[in-house]
Short mmCIF file of C-alpha atoms in Angstrom, two decimals:
data_model
loop_
_atom_site.label_atom_id
_atom_site.label_comp_id
_atom_site.label_asym_id
_atom_site.label_seq_id
_atom_site.Cartn_x
_atom_site.Cartn_y
_atom_site.Cartn_z
CA MET C 211 104.02 157.99 235.61
CA ASP C 212 105.05 155.39 233.07
CA LYS C 213 103.50 155.59 229.65
CA PRO C 214 101.50 152.51 228.64
CA LYS C 215 103.46 150.27 226.31
CA LYS C 216 102.30 150.07 222.72
CA SER C 217 101.10 146.70 221.58
CA ILE C 218 103.79 144.96 219.61
CA ARG C 219 101.20 143.08 217.53
CA ARG C 220 98.05 144.61 216.11
CA LYS C 221 94.72 142.90 216.15
CA ASN C 222 94.14 140.67 213.13
CA SER C 223 91.39 142.97 211.89
CA GLY C 224 94.03 145.63 211.36
CA VAL C 225 96.30 143.50 209.17
CA THR C 226 96.06 144.49 205.52
CA ILE C 227 96.46 142.46 202.35
CA ALA C 228 99.47 144.63 201.49
CA GLU C 229 101.23 143.52 204.71
CA VAL C 230 100.56 139.87 203.85
CA ALA C 231 101.94 140.48 200.36
CA ALA C 232 105.06 142.17 201.74
CA LEU C 233 105.78 139.30 204.16
CA ALA C 234 105.22 136.69 201.43
CA GLY C 235 107.27 138.63 198.90
CA VAL C 236 104.47 138.73 196.33
CA SER C 237 102.03 141.30 194.95
CA PRO C 238 98.68 142.06 196.67
CA MET C 239 97.00 140.71 193.52
CA THR C 240 98.68 137.33 194.09
CA VAL C 241 97.46 137.27 197.70
CA SER C 242 93.94 138.00 196.44
CA ARG C 243 94.18 135.13 193.94
CA VAL C 244 95.27 132.72 196.68
CA ILE C 245 92.43 133.80 198.97
CA ASN C 246 89.90 133.45 196.13
CA GLN C 247 91.28 130.07 195.01
CA GLY C 248 92.69 131.50 191.82
CA LYS C 249 95.49 130.00 189.77
CA VAL C 250 98.95 130.40 191.32
CA ARG C 251 101.94 128.10 191.71
CA ASP C 252 101.82 125.70 194.66
CA VAL C 253 105.02 127.11 196.12
CA THR C 254 103.60 130.64 195.92
CA ARG C 255 100.30 129.54 197.48
CA GLU C 256 102.13 127.96 200.41
CA ARG C 257 104.27 131.09 200.94
CA VAL C 258 101.17 133.29 201.00
CA MET C 259 99.26 131.00 203.35
CA ARG C 260 102.28 130.91 205.69
CA ALA C 261 102.19 134.72 205.82
CA VAL C 262 98.42 134.64 206.42
CA ARG C 263 98.87 132.30 209.40
CA GLU C 264 101.83 134.22 210.81
CA LEU C 265 99.97 137.55 210.70
CA ASP C 266 96.67 135.93 211.73
CA TYR C 267 95.08 137.65 208.72
CA THR C 268 91.32 137.33 208.26
CA PRO C 269 90.24 138.36 204.74
CA ASN C 270 87.10 140.38 204.16
CA LEU C 271 85.39 138.03 201.73
CA ALA C 272 82.67 140.53 200.92
CA ALA C 273 85.27 142.95 199.62
CA SER C 274 87.54 140.36 197.98
CA SER C 275 86.37 141.07 194.47
CA LEU C 276 86.87 144.82 194.89
CA ALA C 277 90.27 144.26 196.47
CA ALA C 278 91.32 142.09 193.54
CA ALA C 279 90.31 144.78 191.08
CA GLN C 280 92.10 147.49 193.07
CA HIS C 281 95.35 145.58 192.75
CA THR C 282 94.88 144.72 189.07
CA ARG C 283 97.26 146.80 186.94
CA ILE C 284 96.28 147.20 183.28
CA ALA C 285 98.74 148.89 180.95
CA LEU C 286 97.89 151.00 177.92
CA ILE C 287 100.90 151.27 175.62
CA TYR C 288 100.60 153.96 172.99
CA THR C 289 102.50 155.71 170.26
CA ASN C 290 99.51 156.83 168.20
CA PRO C 291 100.20 159.97 166.17
CA SER C 292 96.55 161.08 166.30
CA GLY C 293 95.81 163.10 169.43
CA ALA C 294 92.06 162.98 168.74
CA TYR C 295 92.12 159.18 168.58
CA LEU C 296 94.11 158.93 171.80
CA ARG C 297 91.65 161.20 173.64
CA GLU C 298 88.73 158.95 172.68
CA LEU C 299 90.68 155.90 173.80
CA LEU C 300 91.54 157.43 177.18
CA VAL C 301 87.91 158.42 177.79
CA GLY C 302 86.90 154.77 177.48
CA LEU C 303 89.76 153.49 179.64
CA LEU C 304 89.19 156.03 182.40
CA ARG C 305 85.49 155.22 182.40
CA ALA C 306 86.28 151.51 182.74
CA ALA C 307 88.90 152.16 185.44
CA SER C 308 86.35 154.13 187.46
CA ARG C 309 83.75 151.39 187.07
CA THR C 310 86.03 148.47 187.95
CA ALA C 311 88.52 150.12 190.36
CA ILE C 312 91.50 148.79 188.39
CA GLN C 313 94.84 150.62 188.29
CA LEU C 314 95.58 152.04 184.86
CA VAL C 315 99.23 152.27 183.79
CA ILE C 316 100.12 154.46 180.79
CA ASP C 317 103.33 153.66 178.92
CA TYR C 318 104.60 155.61 175.89
CA TRP C 319 106.82 153.91 173.32
CA ASP C 320 108.25 156.50 170.97
CA ASP C 321 109.24 154.94 167.61
CA LEU C 322 111.02 151.94 169.11
CA ASP C 323 112.63 149.38 166.84
CA THR C 324 111.72 145.70 167.09
CA GLU C 325 114.37 144.78 169.65
CA SER C 326 113.57 147.83 171.78
CA GLU C 327 109.87 146.91 171.75
CA ARG C 328 110.75 143.39 172.89
CA LYS C 329 112.87 144.73 175.77
CA ALA C 330 110.22 147.27 176.77
CA ALA C 331 107.55 144.55 176.80
CA HIS C 332 109.77 142.30 178.91
CA ALA C 333 110.36 145.08 181.45
CA LEU C 334 106.69 146.07 181.62
CA GLY C 335 105.51 142.47 181.85
CA GLY C 336 106.84 142.15 185.39
CA ARG C 337 104.77 145.09 186.62
CA VAL C 338 101.29 144.60 185.12
CA ASP C 339 98.54 141.99 184.95
CA GLY C 340 97.16 142.79 181.48
CA VAL C 341 97.95 144.92 178.44
CA ILE C 342 95.94 146.93 175.90
CA LEU C 343 97.59 147.61 172.55
CA PRO C 344 95.96 150.29 170.34
CA PRO C 345 97.19 151.13 166.81
CA PRO C 346 99.92 150.90 165.68
CA LEU C 347 101.26 148.68 168.49
CA CYS C 348 98.28 146.33 168.16
CA GLU C 349 100.27 144.58 165.44
CA SER C 350 103.72 144.65 167.06
CA GLN C 351 104.68 140.98 166.88
CA ALA C 352 107.72 141.56 169.09
CA ALA C 353 105.60 142.99 171.94
CA VAL C 354 102.82 140.43 171.55
CA THR C 355 105.26 137.50 171.59
CA GLU C 356 106.96 138.78 174.75
CA PHE C 357 103.70 139.33 176.65
CA VAL C 358 102.25 135.97 175.60
CA LYS C 359 105.46 134.22 176.66
CA ALA C 360 105.10 135.85 180.09
CA GLY C 361 101.50 134.66 180.37
CA ILE C 362 100.08 138.17 180.37
CA PRO C 363 96.72 138.56 178.60
CA VAL C 364 96.67 141.13 175.80
CA VAL C 365 93.81 142.82 173.94
CA ALA C 366 94.47 144.55 170.63
CA VAL C 367 92.20 147.52 169.89
CA ALA C 368 91.31 148.36 166.26
CA SER C 369 93.47 145.78 164.56
CA GLY C 370 92.25 144.88 161.08
CA HIS C 371 92.13 141.16 161.80
CA PHE C 372 91.90 138.60 164.60
CA SER C 373 95.11 137.05 165.95
CA ASN C 374 95.48 133.51 167.24
CA ASP C 375 97.59 134.75 170.16
CA ILE C 376 95.61 137.62 171.70
CA SER C 377 92.07 138.92 171.99
CA CYS C 378 90.85 141.72 169.76
CA VAL C 379 88.22 144.48 169.79
CA ARG C 380 87.63 145.96 166.34
CA ILE C 381 85.18 147.06 163.67
CA ASP C 382 84.83 145.54 160.20
CA ASP C 383 87.18 147.92 158.40
CA PHE C 384 86.58 146.35 154.99
CA HIS C 385 82.82 146.88 155.06
CA ALA C 386 83.22 150.33 156.62
CA GLY C 387 85.54 151.41 153.79
CA LYS C 388 83.21 149.89 151.21
CA GLU C 389 80.16 151.62 152.72
CA MET C 390 81.83 155.02 152.64
CA ALA C 391 82.93 154.59 149.01
CA GLU C 392 79.41 153.51 148.06
CA HIS C 393 78.06 156.67 149.70
CA LEU C 394 80.30 158.85 147.53
CA ILE C 395 79.40 156.90 144.40
CA ALA C 396 75.68 157.27 145.22
CA GLN C 397 76.21 161.04 145.35
CA GLY C 398 77.47 160.92 141.75
CA HIS C 399 81.24 160.82 142.28
CA SER C 400 83.23 158.66 139.88
CA ARG C 401 86.70 160.20 140.26
CA ILE C 402 87.52 159.63 143.92
CA GLY C 403 90.90 160.19 145.56
CA PHE C 404 92.03 158.04 148.46
CA ILE C 405 94.54 158.82 151.24
CA ARG C 406 95.83 155.59 152.75
CA GLY C 407 96.77 155.02 156.39
CA ARG C 408 99.96 153.52 157.76
CA ARG C 409 101.52 150.77 155.68
CA ASP C 410 102.17 148.52 158.69
CA LEU C 411 98.53 148.32 159.85
CA SER C 412 96.11 145.73 158.53
CA ALA C 413 93.16 148.06 159.29
CA SER C 414 94.57 150.53 156.73
CA SER C 415 94.71 147.83 154.07
CA ARG C 416 91.21 146.62 154.88
CA ARG C 417 89.73 150.12 154.47
CA TYR C 418 91.48 150.51 151.13
CA ASP C 419 90.33 147.05 149.98
CA GLY C 420 86.74 148.00 150.78
CA PHE C 421 87.14 151.23 148.80
CA VAL C 422 88.52 149.40 145.76
CA THR C 423 85.82 146.74 145.91
CA ALA C 424 83.07 149.38 145.93
CA LEU C 425 84.58 151.08 142.86
CA HIS C 426 84.91 147.82 140.94
CA GLU C 427 81.33 146.80 141.76
CA ALA C 428 80.18 150.17 140.38
CA GLY C 429 82.18 149.61 137.18
CA LEU C 430 84.78 152.25 138.12
CA GLU C 431 88.56 151.99 138.02
CA VAL C 432 91.06 153.24 140.58
CA ALA C 433 92.67 156.02 138.54
CA PRO C 434 96.50 156.29 138.61
CA GLY C 435 97.68 159.10 140.87
CA LEU C 436 94.43 159.24 142.85
CA VAL C 437 95.76 157.01 145.65
CA GLN C 438 98.29 158.71 147.94
CA GLN C 439 100.08 157.40 151.02
CA GLY C 440 99.52 158.94 154.45
CA ASP C 441 100.37 157.83 157.99
CA TYR C 442 97.30 159.04 159.95
CA THR C 443 98.89 162.41 160.83
CA TYR C 444 97.52 165.81 159.84
CA ARG C 445 100.81 166.70 158.13
CA SER C 446 100.76 163.57 155.98
CA GLY C 447 97.18 164.44 155.01
CA LEU C 448 98.34 167.89 153.82
CA LYS C 449 101.00 166.38 151.56
CA ALA C 450 98.69 163.71 150.16
CA ALA C 451 95.86 166.18 149.46
CA GLU C 452 98.25 168.58 147.69
CA LYS C 453 99.31 165.75 145.37
CA LEU C 454 95.72 164.73 144.69
CA LEU C 455 94.53 168.24 143.88
CA ALA C 456 97.58 168.97 141.71
CA GLN C 457 96.49 166.28 139.23
CA HIS C 458 95.63 167.36 135.68
CA GLN C 459 92.18 165.89 136.37
CA PRO C 460 91.77 166.24 140.14
CA PRO C 461 89.22 164.16 142.04
CA THR C 462 85.75 165.43 142.83
CA ALA C 463 85.93 163.68 146.21
CA ILE C 464 88.66 162.59 148.65
CA PHE C 465 88.29 159.65 151.03
CA ALA C 466 90.84 160.00 153.86
CA SER C 467 91.58 156.96 156.05
CA ASN C 468 91.15 158.95 159.27
CA ASP C 469 89.68 162.27 160.39
CA ASP C 470 93.03 164.01 160.92
CA MET C 471 93.93 163.50 157.27
CA GLY C 472 90.39 164.40 156.20
CA ALA C 473 90.63 167.69 158.09
CA ALA C 474 93.96 168.33 156.37
CA ALA C 475 92.36 167.73 152.95
CA ILE C 476 89.70 170.35 153.72
CA SER C 477 92.44 172.80 154.70
CA VAL C 478 94.26 172.26 151.39
CA ALA C 479 91.01 172.72 149.46
CA HIS C 480 90.34 176.05 151.22
CA ARG C 481 93.89 177.19 150.52
CA ARG C 482 93.31 176.49 146.81
CA GLY C 483 90.09 178.47 146.80
CA LEU C 484 87.87 175.41 146.48
CA ASP C 485 84.46 175.24 148.09
CA VAL C 486 83.82 172.15 150.20
CA PRO C 487 81.57 170.40 149.32
CA ARG C 488 80.46 172.13 146.07
CA ASP C 489 83.87 171.90 144.39
CA LEU C 490 85.28 169.00 146.41
CA SER C 491 83.68 166.47 148.76
CA VAL C 492 85.83 165.15 151.62
CA VAL C 493 85.18 162.26 154.02
CA GLY C 494 87.14 160.85 156.94
CA PHE C 495 87.13 157.84 159.24
CA ASP C 496 86.83 157.25 163.05
CA ASP C 497 84.48 160.13 164.02
CA THR C 498 86.92 161.72 166.47
CA SER C 499 86.80 165.35 167.61
CA ALA C 500 88.81 166.27 164.49
CA ALA C 501 85.70 165.56 162.40
CA THR C 502 83.67 168.30 164.09
CA THR C 503 86.32 170.97 164.65
CA VAL C 504 86.70 171.72 160.92
CA TRP C 505 84.37 173.57 158.57
CA PRO C 506 82.39 172.04 157.08
CA GLU C 507 82.13 169.16 159.51
CA LEU C 508 83.31 165.82 158.11
CA THR C 509 81.15 162.99 156.91
CA THR C 510 82.90 159.99 158.48
CA ILE C 511 82.68 156.42 159.76
CA HIS C 512 81.88 156.29 163.46
CA GLN C 513 84.23 153.86 165.20
CA PRO C 514 83.17 153.66 168.88
CA ILE C 515 86.73 154.01 170.21
CA ALA C 516 85.78 154.78 173.82
CA SER C 517 83.38 151.80 173.98
CA MET C 518 86.02 149.57 172.39
CA ALA C 519 88.49 150.51 175.14
CA ASP C 520 85.84 149.77 177.77
CA ALA C 521 85.21 146.36 176.18
CA ALA C 522 88.95 145.64 176.16
CA ILE C 523 89.07 146.12 179.95
CA ASP C 524 86.15 143.70 180.41
CA ILE C 525 87.87 141.06 178.28
CA LEU C 526 91.10 141.40 180.27
CA LEU C 527 89.34 141.13 183.63
CA ARG C 528 87.45 138.06 182.44
CA SER C 529 90.73 136.50 181.36
CA LEU C 530 92.47 137.34 184.65
CA ARG C 531 89.69 135.72 186.68
CA ARG C 532 90.12 132.34 185.00
CA GLU C 533 91.11 129.53 187.34
CA THR C 534 92.82 127.18 184.89
CA ASP C 535 94.47 127.48 181.51
CA SER C 536 91.72 125.32 180.02
CA THR C 537 89.20 128.13 180.62
CA ARG C 538 91.30 130.70 178.74
CA VAL C 539 89.38 131.95 175.72
CA LEU C 540 90.60 134.42 173.11
CA MET C 541 87.87 136.77 171.95
CA ASP C 542 87.36 138.48 168.60
CA HIS C 543 84.87 141.17 169.53
CA VAL C 544 83.62 142.97 166.41
CA VAL C 545 81.61 146.09 167.27
CA PRO C 546 79.22 147.81 164.83
CA HIS C 547 80.26 150.95 162.95
CA ARG C 548 78.00 153.51 161.29
CA LEU C 549 78.18 156.10 158.56
CA VAL C 550 77.76 159.64 159.91
CA THR C 551 76.70 162.12 157.24
CA ARG C 552 77.55 165.79 157.71
CA ASP C 553 78.11 168.77 155.41
CA SER C 554 81.34 167.79 153.64
CA VAL C 555 79.71 165.81 150.81
CA ALA C 556 77.58 167.00 147.89
CA THR C 557 76.81 166.05 144.30
CA PRO C 558 79.81 167.02 142.13
CA ARG C 559 79.58 170.06 139.89
CA LYS C 560 79.67 169.42 136.16
CA ARG C 561 83.04 170.38 134.79
CA ARG C 562 83.71 171.87 131.38
#
C-alpha cells in the first residue's frame, strides 16, 4: 500500500514570520515593521511583501505587537568594575525583558581603546535594534558616534549630563552630592575627606562639585590632602582611605563616591582600630548591596538603578516604534534620588 504523499506546501496558517524573513533576506523585526506600516526602505518593503505573497502569509494582527517585541534585540554593553552596581542594573533589565518580551543581548567590552570601541560598536550595530550604555561606556563618544551613524537608538544610564545625540536616564548627581555633604555638616563634621570616582565620568565630577559647593556654603574649605582619587573599585577605595587616614589631621568623616569605596573605607578604619561611626563617619553613594553587607551599614544616596534600567528599555521601545524621523525625540529622564540614613554616621568626637 502506497504511503500518502506529504503536502509540498503547508497551509498559510502554518507559515511563520521567520520563514517570511528568511525568504526576503531580512530580520523578523523588519517583517513586523512592514506589516505594521513601520518605517523601512521602499525596496525592503517590496521584498518583504513579495515574500508574503509568495508564501501566502496571513499575519496575526492581534499578536503583531508581541511578535515585534519578541524580535526586538536590545544590547547592554558593560565594563563596570562594580559588581554590586551591575547586579542592580541586570535586575531592572531582566524585569523589563520579562514584561516586554524583548530579547536582551549582553556584551562585555574589557578596557577597549577608542578605536576598538568604534569597531565593536560597528560589529554589534548590525545585530541589535537598540543599545543601553551604563557607566563608564555611557560617555564613550566613539561608541555613541558609531551607533548614531547606524541609526540605532541609544540610552545612556547614569551619565552626569544630557547629550544632544542620545537619550539619557539619570539622577541629579550635583544635588545628590550636595545633599550628602550637607548631612555630614549638619552632624557637626567640618573636616571631611572625599574619595572621587573615575576621572572620565561626568557623574563623578558632578558629585564632587556638589560636595564642594556644600562646604563653601557652610563657610568651610576643601582641605589639601583630604580629596583622593578612586575609580569606583573596592581596591581603589582601600588605597584612598589609607591616604586620608594617614594625614597628620585625619578627617572625621569620609564621603566615598560609591558604596564599594565606602565599604573599603570602613574596612581600613577597622584595621586601624577606629570605631565607625564614633571615631570616623563614612558615607557612600548608589545604595547597592555593598551598602548593607558591611558593618555598620552605610548611609548612602539611593540611586534607583534597577528602575533606571527599566525606564531605559521603555525609551528604546518608544523610539523603535516611531514611524518617521520627524517623530524621533531624545529624552532626558531625571529620576529622583534620596538620602538613606543608616548607622555609619554620628556626631564627631572632640579631639584633644
